[in-house]
Amino acid sequence: MATIAASFSAVILPKYTESHTSLKSAFTLAPRHGFLCKNINSHLRLSTTPGTNGVRSRPVCRAANTAVEIETQSGMAKPAAVLPFRVGHGFDLHRLEPGLPLIIGGISIPHDRGCDAHSDGDVLLHCVVDAILGALGLPDIGQLFPDNDPKWRGADSSVFLKEAVRLMHEAGYELGNLDATLILQRPKLSPHKEVIRSNLCKLLGADSTVVNIKAKTHEKVDSLGENRSIAAHTVVLLMKK
């Protein structure tokens, strides 16, 4: 250890102090060369960990007695930049069971079965909520509105979407555009797409030109294609206000 400290003082310090008037200015530059320097004083020690020659690859220099704090390891991490755009993806899937209502985008769709879910099972609104929350880097819908909480039993999913929109505006963002894909074998959604989109725009407070909804069958493959489930994907672009 004494040899390491002596080598550091003899080789590294002169290199930086030749053109600087103080140790403070010298050690301000040191992180560029692999050293994270916390404090400067007349006594220095090097932290070591087991490894090659007992010295870790990025030594940390600390003062025995704190005099001037130059930079801390925790201070090396810069706060996240405010992004001008954020992108989020949402997905949801529910089983379809006979005798239950089928709600898509807040609209009741005539069908012989509906979603088996804790809330109203609106796959479109659920995945839109998750897309917005994901873009904001927030917990997902299941964490904010857990399905083991009785107060959300049978809840209108517009409640969840309104909260996601509130969080979006609180973070200083607005909707740039939204693209959603519904996947179900039956019923055909062509007659209902415009009313679904209109209601979704209303809930989002968005113009219809930035909201798009598509519907696909699953070619009679697996539970989606056998009319036993329904799924949805949504991608959103958020823009800084």
PDB file of C-alpha atoms in Angstrom:
ATOM      1  CA  MET A   1       0.000   0.000   0.000  1.00  0.00           C
ATOM      2  CA  ALA A   2       2.817   2.411   0.863  1.00  0.00           C
ATOM      3  CA  THR A   3       4.452   1.647  -2.490  1.00  0.00           C
ATOM      4  CA  ILE A   4       1.213   2.393  -4.369  1.00  0.00           C
ATOM      5  CA  ALA A   5       0.722   5.696  -2.540  1.00  0.00           C
ATOM      6  CA  ALA A   6       4.336   6.703  -3.160  1.00  0.00           C
ATOM      7  CA  SER A   7       4.058   5.871  -6.870  1.00  0.00           C
ATOM      8  CA  PHE A   8       0.865   7.863  -7.128  1.00  0.00           C
ATOM      9  CA  SER A   9       2.459  10.918  -5.503  1.00  0.00           C
ATOM     10  CA  ALA A  10       5.659  10.635  -7.548  1.00  0.00           C
ATOM     11  CA  VAL A  11       4.158   9.944 -10.984  1.00  0.00           C
ATOM     12  CA  ILE A  12       0.531  11.056 -11.188  1.00  0.00           C
ATOM     13  CA  LEU A  13       0.528  14.280  -9.140  1.00  0.00           C
ATOM     14  CA  PRO A  14       3.447  15.997 -10.948  1.00  0.00           C
ATOM     15  CA  LYS A  15       1.774  15.304 -14.279  1.00  0.00           C
ATOM     16  CA  TYR A  16      -1.225  17.405 -13.314  1.00  0.00           C
ATOM     17  CA  THR A  17       0.419  20.026 -11.141  1.00  0.00           C
ATOM     18  CA  GLU A  18       2.957  21.252 -13.711  1.00  0.00           C
ATOM     19  CA  SER A  19       0.442  23.563 -15.373  1.00  0.00           C
ATOM     20  CA  HIS A  20      -1.916  24.121 -12.443  1.00  0.00           C
ATOM     21  CA  THR A  21      -1.446  26.217  -9.378  1.00  0.00           C
ATOM     22  CA  SER A  22      -3.220  23.948  -6.899  1.00  0.00           C
ATOM     23  CA  LEU A  23      -4.079  20.351  -6.177  1.00  0.00           C
ATOM     24  CA  LYS A  24      -7.710  21.305  -6.486  1.00  0.00           C
ATOM     25  CA  SER A  25      -7.379  22.217 -10.159  1.00  0.00           C
ATOM     26  CA  ALA A  26      -5.241  19.163 -10.803  1.00  0.00           C
ATOM     27  CA  PHE A  27      -7.777  16.742  -9.352  1.00  0.00           C
ATOM     28  CA  THR A  28     -10.671  18.388 -11.133  1.00  0.00           C
ATOM     29  CA  LEU A  29      -9.178  16.899 -14.319  1.00  0.00           C
ATOM     30  CA  ALA A  30      -8.353  13.540 -12.811  1.00  0.00           C
ATOM     31  CA  PRO A  31     -11.659  11.737 -13.619  1.00  0.00           C
ATOM     32  CA  ARG A  32     -10.773  11.934 -17.333  1.00  0.00           C
ATOM     33  CA  HIS A  33      -7.858   9.656 -16.571  1.00  0.00           C
ATOM     34  CA  GLY A  34      -9.710   7.008 -14.582  1.00  0.00           C
ATOM     35  CA  PHE A  35      -9.670   8.470 -11.059  1.00  0.00           C
ATOM     36  CA  LEU A  36     -12.757   9.422  -9.074  1.00  0.00           C
ATOM     37  CA  CYS A  37     -11.427  12.004  -6.613  1.00  0.00           C
ATOM     38  CA  LYS A  38     -13.414  12.924  -3.548  1.00  0.00           C
ATOM     39  CA  ASN A  39     -11.224  15.077  -1.375  1.00  0.00           C
ATOM     40  CA  ILE A  40      -7.890  16.835  -1.423  1.00  0.00           C
ATOM     41  CA  ASN A  41      -5.621  17.230   1.575  1.00  0.00           C
ATOM     42  CA  SER A  42      -2.014  16.699   2.496  1.00  0.00           C
ATOM     43  CA  HIS A  43      -2.578  12.980   3.100  1.00  0.00           C
ATOM     44  CA  LEU A  44      -3.905  10.650   0.374  1.00  0.00           C
ATOM     45  CA  ARG A  45      -4.828   7.012   0.340  1.00  0.00           C
ATOM     46  CA  LEU A  46      -5.916   4.654  -2.438  1.00  0.00           C
ATOM     47  CA  SER A  47      -8.858   2.282  -2.029  1.00  0.00           C
ATOM     48  CA  THR A  48      -8.047  -1.214  -3.217  1.00  0.00           C
ATOM     49  CA  THR A  49     -10.006  -4.402  -3.749  1.00  0.00           C
ATOM     50  CA  PRO A  50      -8.806  -7.976  -4.371  1.00  0.00           C
ATOM     51  CA  GLY A  51      -7.745  -8.424  -7.964  1.00  0.00           C
ATOM     52  CA  THR A  52      -4.721  -8.006 -10.165  1.00  0.00           C
ATOM     53  CA  ASN A  53      -1.947  -6.643  -7.946  1.00  0.00           C
ATOM     54  CA  GLY A  54      -4.619  -5.826  -5.358  1.00  0.00           C
ATOM     55  CA  VAL A  55      -5.613  -2.606  -7.146  1.00  0.00           C
ATOM     56  CA  ARG A  56      -8.983  -2.154  -8.771  1.00  0.00           C
ATOM     57  CA  SER A  57      -9.188  -0.848 -12.319  1.00  0.00           C
ATOM     58  CA  ARG A  58     -10.546   2.591 -11.327  1.00  0.00           C
ATOM     59  CA  PRO A  59      -8.903   3.720  -8.067  1.00  0.00           C
ATOM     60  CA  VAL A  60     -10.805   6.074  -5.811  1.00  0.00           C
ATOM     61  CA  CYS A  61      -8.733   8.751  -4.101  1.00  0.00           C
ATOM     62  CA  ARG A  62      -9.955  10.015  -0.763  1.00  0.00           C
ATOM     63  CA  ALA A  63      -8.456  12.403   1.774  1.00  0.00           C
ATOM     64  CA  ALA A  64      -7.777  11.114   5.238  1.00  0.00           C
ATOM     65  CA  ASN A  65      -9.235  14.369   6.573  1.00  0.00           C
ATOM     66  CA  THR A  66     -11.805  16.154   4.433  1.00  0.00           C
ATOM     67  CA  ALA A  67     -10.674  19.629   3.463  1.00  0.00           C
ATOM     68  CA  VAL A  68     -12.158  20.450   0.074  1.00  0.00           C
ATOM     69  CA  GLU A  69     -14.739  18.249  -1.625  1.00  0.00           C
ATOM     70  CA  ILE A  70     -14.029  18.211  -5.333  1.00  0.00           C
ATOM     71  CA  GLU A  71     -16.308  15.500  -6.660  1.00  0.00           C
ATOM     72  CA  THR A  72     -18.078  12.444  -5.251  1.00  0.00           C
ATOM     73  CA  GLN A  73     -18.816   9.158  -6.917  1.00  0.00           C
ATOM     74  CA  SER A  74     -22.545   9.736  -6.473  1.00  0.00           C
ATOM     75  CA  GLY A  75     -22.101  13.129  -8.054  1.00  0.00           C
ATOM     76  CA  MET A  76     -20.680  11.529 -11.190  1.00  0.00           C
ATOM     77  CA  ALA A  77     -24.208  10.424 -12.223  1.00  0.00           C
ATOM     78  CA  LYS A  78     -25.932  13.271 -13.983  1.00  0.00           C
ATOM     79  CA  PRO A  79     -29.693  13.753 -13.603  1.00  0.00           C
ATOM     80  CA  ALA A  80     -31.776  12.404 -16.495  1.00  0.00           C
ATOM     81  CA  ALA A  81     -32.157  14.881 -19.304  1.00  0.00           C
ATOM     82  CA  VAL A  82     -35.598  16.269 -20.051  1.00  0.00           C
ATOM     83  CA  LEU A  83     -36.453  14.502 -23.290  1.00  0.00           C
ATOM     84  CA  PRO A  84     -38.341  16.358 -26.026  1.00  0.00           C
ATOM     85  CA  PHE A  85     -40.073  13.107 -27.039  1.00  0.00           C
ATOM     86  CA  ARG A  86     -41.002   9.894 -25.245  1.00  0.00           C
ATOM     87  CA  VAL A  87     -42.319   6.648 -26.760  1.00  0.00           C
ATOM     88  CA  GLY A  88     -44.371   4.032 -24.927  1.00  0.00           C
ATOM     89  CA  HIS A  89     -45.856   0.633 -25.808  1.00  0.00           C
ATOM     90  CA  GLY A  90     -48.850  -1.011 -24.167  1.00  0.00           C
ATOM     91  CA  PHE A  91     -50.305  -4.516 -24.431  1.00  0.00           C
ATOM     92  CA  ASP A  92     -53.333  -6.205 -22.911  1.00  0.00           C
ATOM     93  CA  LEU A  93     -55.206  -9.482 -23.334  1.00  0.00           C
ATOM     94  CA  HIS A  94     -58.358 -10.855 -21.724  1.00  0.00           C
ATOM     95  CA  ARG A  95     -60.302 -14.084 -21.940  1.00  0.00           C
ATOM     96  CA  LEU A  96     -63.746 -13.898 -23.524  1.00  0.00           C
ATOM     97  CA  GLU A  97     -66.553 -15.596 -21.604  1.00  0.00           C
ATOM     98  CA  PRO A  98     -70.249 -15.985 -22.501  1.00  0.00           C
ATOM     99  CA  GLY A  99     -72.719 -13.650 -20.822  1.00  0.00           C
ATOM    100  CA  LEU A 100     -70.280 -10.798 -20.119  1.00  0.00           C
ATOM    101  CA  PRO A 101     -70.318  -7.335 -21.755  1.00  0.00           C
ATOM    102  CA  LEU A 102     -67.678  -6.551 -24.383  1.00  0.00           C
ATOM    103  CA  ILE A 103     -66.315  -3.028 -23.817  1.00  0.00           C
ATOM    104  CA  ILE A 104     -63.761  -1.615 -26.263  1.00  0.00           C
ATOM    105  CA  GLY A 105     -62.552   1.967 -25.998  1.00  0.00           C
ATOM    106  CA  GLY A 106     -65.369   2.728 -23.577  1.00  0.00           C
ATOM    107  CA  ILE A 107     -67.988   1.546 -26.091  1.00  0.00           C
ATOM    108  CA  SER A 108     -70.264  -1.462 -25.559  1.00  0.00           C
ATOM    109  CA  ILE A 109     -69.944  -3.801 -28.557  1.00  0.00           C
ATOM    110  CA  PRO A 110     -72.740  -6.318 -29.283  1.00  0.00           C
ATOM    111  CA  HIS A 111     -71.378  -9.860 -28.948  1.00  0.00           C
ATOM    112  CA  ASP A 112     -72.273 -13.182 -27.366  1.00  0.00           C
ATOM    113  CA  ARG A 113     -69.394 -12.917 -24.903  1.00  0.00           C
ATOM    114  CA  GLY A 114     -67.219 -10.361 -23.139  1.00  0.00           C
ATOM    115  CA  CYS A 115     -64.007  -9.927 -21.160  1.00  0.00           C
ATOM    116  CA  ASP A 116     -63.407 -11.779 -17.930  1.00  0.00           C
ATOM    117  CA  ALA A 117     -61.565  -9.175 -15.848  1.00  0.00           C
ATOM    118  CA  HIS A 118     -61.435  -7.459 -12.466  1.00  0.00           C
ATOM    119  CA  SER A 119     -62.526  -4.124 -13.965  1.00  0.00           C
ATOM    120  CA  ASP A 120     -64.689  -3.762 -17.086  1.00  0.00           C
ATOM    121  CA  GLY A 121     -61.951  -5.521 -19.100  1.00  0.00           C
ATOM    122  CA  ASP A 122     -61.504  -2.806 -21.725  1.00  0.00           C
ATOM    123  CA  VAL A 123     -58.357  -4.066 -23.491  1.00  0.00           C
ATOM    124  CA  LEU A 124     -57.985  -0.932 -25.604  1.00  0.00           C
ATOM    125  CA  LEU A 125     -58.080   1.539 -22.725  1.00  0.00           C
ATOM    126  CA  HIS A 126     -55.876  -0.725 -20.616  1.00  0.00           C
ATOM    127  CA  CYS A 127     -53.107  -0.887 -23.207  1.00  0.00           C
ATOM    128  CA  VAL A 128     -53.385   2.861 -23.910  1.00  0.00           C
ATOM    129  CA  VAL A 129     -52.899   3.500 -20.182  1.00  0.00           C
ATOM    130  CA  ASP A 130     -49.839   1.225 -20.109  1.00  0.00           C
ATOM    131  CA  ALA A 131     -48.383   2.902 -23.194  1.00  0.00           C
ATOM    132  CA  ILE A 132     -48.653   6.356 -21.592  1.00  0.00           C
ATOM    133  CA  LEU A 133     -47.282   5.136 -18.260  1.00  0.00           C
ATOM    134  CA  GLY A 134     -44.448   3.347 -20.056  1.00  0.00           C
ATOM    135  CA  ALA A 135     -43.500   6.471 -21.993  1.00  0.00           C
ATOM    136  CA  LEU A 136     -43.330   8.384 -18.714  1.00  0.00           C
ATOM    137  CA  GLY A 137     -41.259   5.660 -17.038  1.00  0.00           C
ATOM    138  CA  LEU A 138     -43.965   5.027 -14.429  1.00  0.00           C
ATOM    139  CA  PRO A 139     -45.303   1.777 -12.911  1.00  0.00           C
ATOM    140  CA  ASP A 140     -47.799  -0.147 -15.042  1.00  0.00           C
ATOM    141  CA  ILE A 141     -51.577  -0.233 -14.739  1.00  0.00           C
ATOM    142  CA  GLY A 142     -51.499  -3.358 -12.566  1.00  0.00           C
ATOM    143  CA  GLN A 143     -49.348  -1.575  -9.987  1.00  0.00           C
ATOM    144  CA  LEU A 144     -51.345   1.650  -9.932  1.00  0.00           C
ATOM    145  CA  PHE A 145     -54.734  -0.100 -10.001  1.00  0.00           C
ATOM    146  CA  PRO A 146     -54.124  -3.624  -8.619  1.00  0.00           C
ATOM    147  CA  ASP A 147     -56.675  -6.305  -9.448  1.00  0.00           C
ATOM    148  CA  ASN A 148     -56.762  -7.442  -5.827  1.00  0.00           C
ATOM    149  CA  ASP A 149     -58.162  -4.084  -4.691  1.00  0.00           C
ATOM    150  CA  PRO A 150     -61.966  -4.347  -4.276  1.00  0.00           C
ATOM    151  CA  LYS A 151     -62.517  -0.697  -5.188  1.00  0.00           C
ATOM    152  CA  TRP A 152     -61.539  -1.431  -8.792  1.00  0.00           C
ATOM    153  CA  ARG A 153     -63.981  -4.343  -9.118  1.00  0.00           C
ATOM    154  CA  GLY A 154     -66.044  -3.658 -12.241  1.00  0.00           C
ATOM    155  CA  ALA A 155     -64.506  -0.173 -12.564  1.00  0.00           C
ATOM    156  CA  ASP A 156     -64.970   1.852 -15.730  1.00  0.00           C
ATOM    157  CA  SER A 157     -61.531   1.839 -17.384  1.00  0.00           C
ATOM    158  CA  SER A 158     -61.920   5.497 -18.349  1.00  0.00           C
ATOM    159  CA  VAL A 159     -60.997   6.208 -14.710  1.00  0.00           C
ATOM    160  CA  PHE A 160     -57.583   4.634 -15.331  1.00  0.00           C
ATOM    161  CA  LEU A 161     -57.075   6.531 -18.571  1.00  0.00           C
ATOM    162  CA  LYS A 162     -57.994   9.874 -17.038  1.00  0.00           C
ATOM    163  CA  GLU A 163     -55.371   9.304 -14.337  1.00  0.00           C
ATOM    164  CA  ALA A 164     -52.729   8.407 -16.945  1.00  0.00           C
ATOM    165  CA  VAL A 165     -53.559  11.581 -18.890  1.00  0.00           C
ATOM    166  CA  ARG A 166     -53.315  13.617 -15.688  1.00  0.00           C
ATOM    167  CA  LEU A 167     -49.867  12.167 -14.973  1.00  0.00           C
ATOM    168  CA  MET A 168     -48.801  12.903 -18.552  1.00  0.00           C
ATOM    169  CA  HIS A 169     -49.724  16.584 -18.245  1.00  0.00           C
ATOM    170  CA  GLU A 170     -48.228  16.772 -14.751  1.00  0.00           C
ATOM    171  CA  ALA A 171     -44.911  15.615 -16.239  1.00  0.00           C
ATOM    172  CA  GLY A 172     -45.131  18.370 -18.858  1.00  0.00           C
ATOM    173  CA  TYR A 173     -46.016  16.226 -21.874  1.00  0.00           C
ATOM    174  CA  GLU A 174     -48.860  16.027 -24.370  1.00  0.00           C
ATOM    175  CA  LEU A 175     -49.928  13.371 -26.848  1.00  0.00           C
ATOM    176  CA  GLY A 176     -48.091  13.520 -30.170  1.00  0.00           C
ATOM    177  CA  ASN A 177     -49.882  10.577 -31.711  1.00  0.00           C
ATOM    178  CA  LEU A 178     -51.315   7.172 -30.836  1.00  0.00           C
ATOM    179  CA  ASP A 179     -51.547   4.015 -32.929  1.00  0.00           C
ATOM    180  CA  ALA A 180     -53.529   1.021 -31.631  1.00  0.00           C
ATOM    181  CA  THR A 181     -54.166  -2.467 -32.999  1.00  0.00           C
ATOM    182  CA  LEU A 182     -57.032  -4.638 -31.739  1.00  0.00           C
ATOM    183  CA  ILE A 183     -56.783  -8.395 -32.299  1.00  0.00           C
ATOM    184  CA  LEU A 184     -59.953 -10.511 -32.185  1.00  0.00           C
ATOM    185  CA  GLN A 185     -61.656 -13.027 -34.433  1.00  0.00           C
ATOM    186  CA  ARG A 186     -65.190 -11.815 -33.789  1.00  0.00           C
ATOM    187  CA  PRO A 187     -67.100  -9.551 -33.922  1.00  0.00           C
ATOM    188  CA  LYS A 188     -65.982  -7.460 -36.872  1.00  0.00           C
ATOM    189  CA  LEU A 189     -65.088  -3.990 -35.623  1.00  0.00           C
ATOM    190  CA  SER A 190     -65.405  -2.093 -38.901  1.00  0.00           C
ATOM    191  CA  PRO A 191     -68.885  -0.752 -38.024  1.00  0.00           C
ATOM    192  CA  HIS A 192     -67.645   0.402 -34.599  1.00  0.00           C
ATOM    193  CA  LYS A 193     -64.155   1.778 -35.243  1.00  0.00           C
ATOM    194  CA  GLU A 194     -65.117   5.418 -35.709  1.00  0.00           C
ATOM    195  CA  VAL A 195     -67.250   5.632 -32.584  1.00  0.00           C
ATOM    196  CA  ILE A 196     -64.477   3.896 -30.610  1.00  0.00           C
ATOM    197  CA  ARG A 197     -61.890   6.334 -31.942  1.00  0.00           C
ATOM    198  CA  SER A 198     -64.135   9.324 -31.259  1.00  0.00           C
ATOM    199  CA  ASN A 199     -64.623   8.292 -27.638  1.00  0.00           C
ATOM    200  CA  LEU A 200     -60.910   7.584 -27.182  1.00  0.00           C
ATOM    201  CA  CYS A 201     -60.065  11.051 -28.530  1.00  0.00           C
ATOM    202  CA  LYS A 202     -62.524  12.561 -26.070  1.00  0.00           C
ATOM    203  CA  LEU A 203     -60.960  10.721 -23.125  1.00  0.00           C
ATOM    204  CA  LEU A 204     -57.458  11.715 -24.231  1.00  0.00           C
ATOM    205  CA  GLY A 205     -58.402  15.304 -25.029  1.00  0.00           C
ATOM    206  CA  ALA A 206     -56.783  14.750 -28.430  1.00  0.00           C
ATOM    207  CA  ASP A 207     -57.658  15.589 -32.007  1.00  0.00           C
ATOM    208  CA  SER A 208     -58.819  12.676 -34.162  1.00  0.00           C
ATOM    209  CA  THR A 209     -55.919  13.278 -36.560  1.00  0.00           C
ATOM    210  CA  VAL A 210     -53.422  11.971 -33.983  1.00  0.00           C
ATOM    211  CA  VAL A 211     -55.352   8.850 -32.921  1.00  0.00           C
ATOM    212  CA  ASN A 212     -55.493   5.742 -35.118  1.00  0.00           C
ATOM    213  CA  ILE A 213     -57.181   2.394 -34.490  1.00  0.00           C
ATOM    214  CA  LYS A 214     -56.760  -0.791 -36.511  1.00  0.00           C
ATOM    215  CA  ALA A 215     -58.452  -4.182 -36.103  1.00  0.00           C
ATOM    216  CA  LYS A 216     -57.066  -7.571 -37.105  1.00  0.00           C
ATOM    217  CA  THR A 217     -58.282 -11.152 -36.903  1.00  0.00           C
ATOM    218  CA  HIS A 218     -55.948 -13.938 -35.785  1.00  0.00           C
ATOM    219  CA  GLU A 219     -56.707 -16.228 -38.730  1.00  0.00           C
ATOM    220  CA  LYS A 220     -58.480 -18.710 -36.417  1.00  0.00           C
ATOM    221  CA  VAL A 221     -55.180 -19.472 -34.680  1.00  0.00           C
ATOM    222  CA  ASP A 222     -54.979 -20.092 -30.879  1.00  0.00           C
ATOM    223  CA  SER A 223     -57.307 -18.478 -28.328  1.00  0.00           C
ATOM    224  CA  LEU A 224     -57.526 -15.186 -30.227  1.00  0.00           C
ATOM    225  CA  GLY A 225     -58.492 -16.913 -33.453  1.00  0.00           C
ATOM    226  CA  GLU A 226     -60.944 -19.195 -31.675  1.00  0.00           C
ATOM    227  CA  ASN A 227     -62.943 -16.302 -30.190  1.00  0.00           C
ATOM    228  CA  ARG A 228     -61.750 -17.173 -26.681  1.00  0.00           C
ATOM    229  CA  SER A 229     -59.735 -14.005 -26.082  1.00  0.00           C
ATOM    230  CA  ILE A 230     -59.125 -10.450 -27.266  1.00  0.00           C
ATOM    231  CA  ALA A 231     -55.855  -8.488 -27.301  1.00  0.00           C
ATOM    232  CA  ALA A 232     -54.604  -5.008 -28.108  1.00  0.00           C
ATOM    233  CA  HIS A 233     -51.298  -3.234 -28.734  1.00  0.00           C
ATOM    234  CA  THR A 234     -50.767   0.525 -28.516  1.00  0.00           C
ATOM    235  CA  VAL A 235     -47.808   2.783 -29.274  1.00  0.00           C
ATOM    236  CA  VAL A 236     -47.818   6.414 -28.154  1.00  0.00           C
ATOM    237  CA  LEU A 237     -45.518   9.336 -28.837  1.00  0.00           C
ATOM    238  CA  LEU A 238     -45.469  12.018 -26.141  1.00  0.00           C
ATOM    239  CA  MET A 239     -44.087  15.503 -26.815  1.00  0.00           C
ATOM    240  CA  LYS A 240     -42.706  17.987 -24.316  1.00  0.00           C
ATOM    241  CA  LYS A 241     -45.031  20.984 -24.010  1.00  0.00           C
TER     242      LYS A 241
END
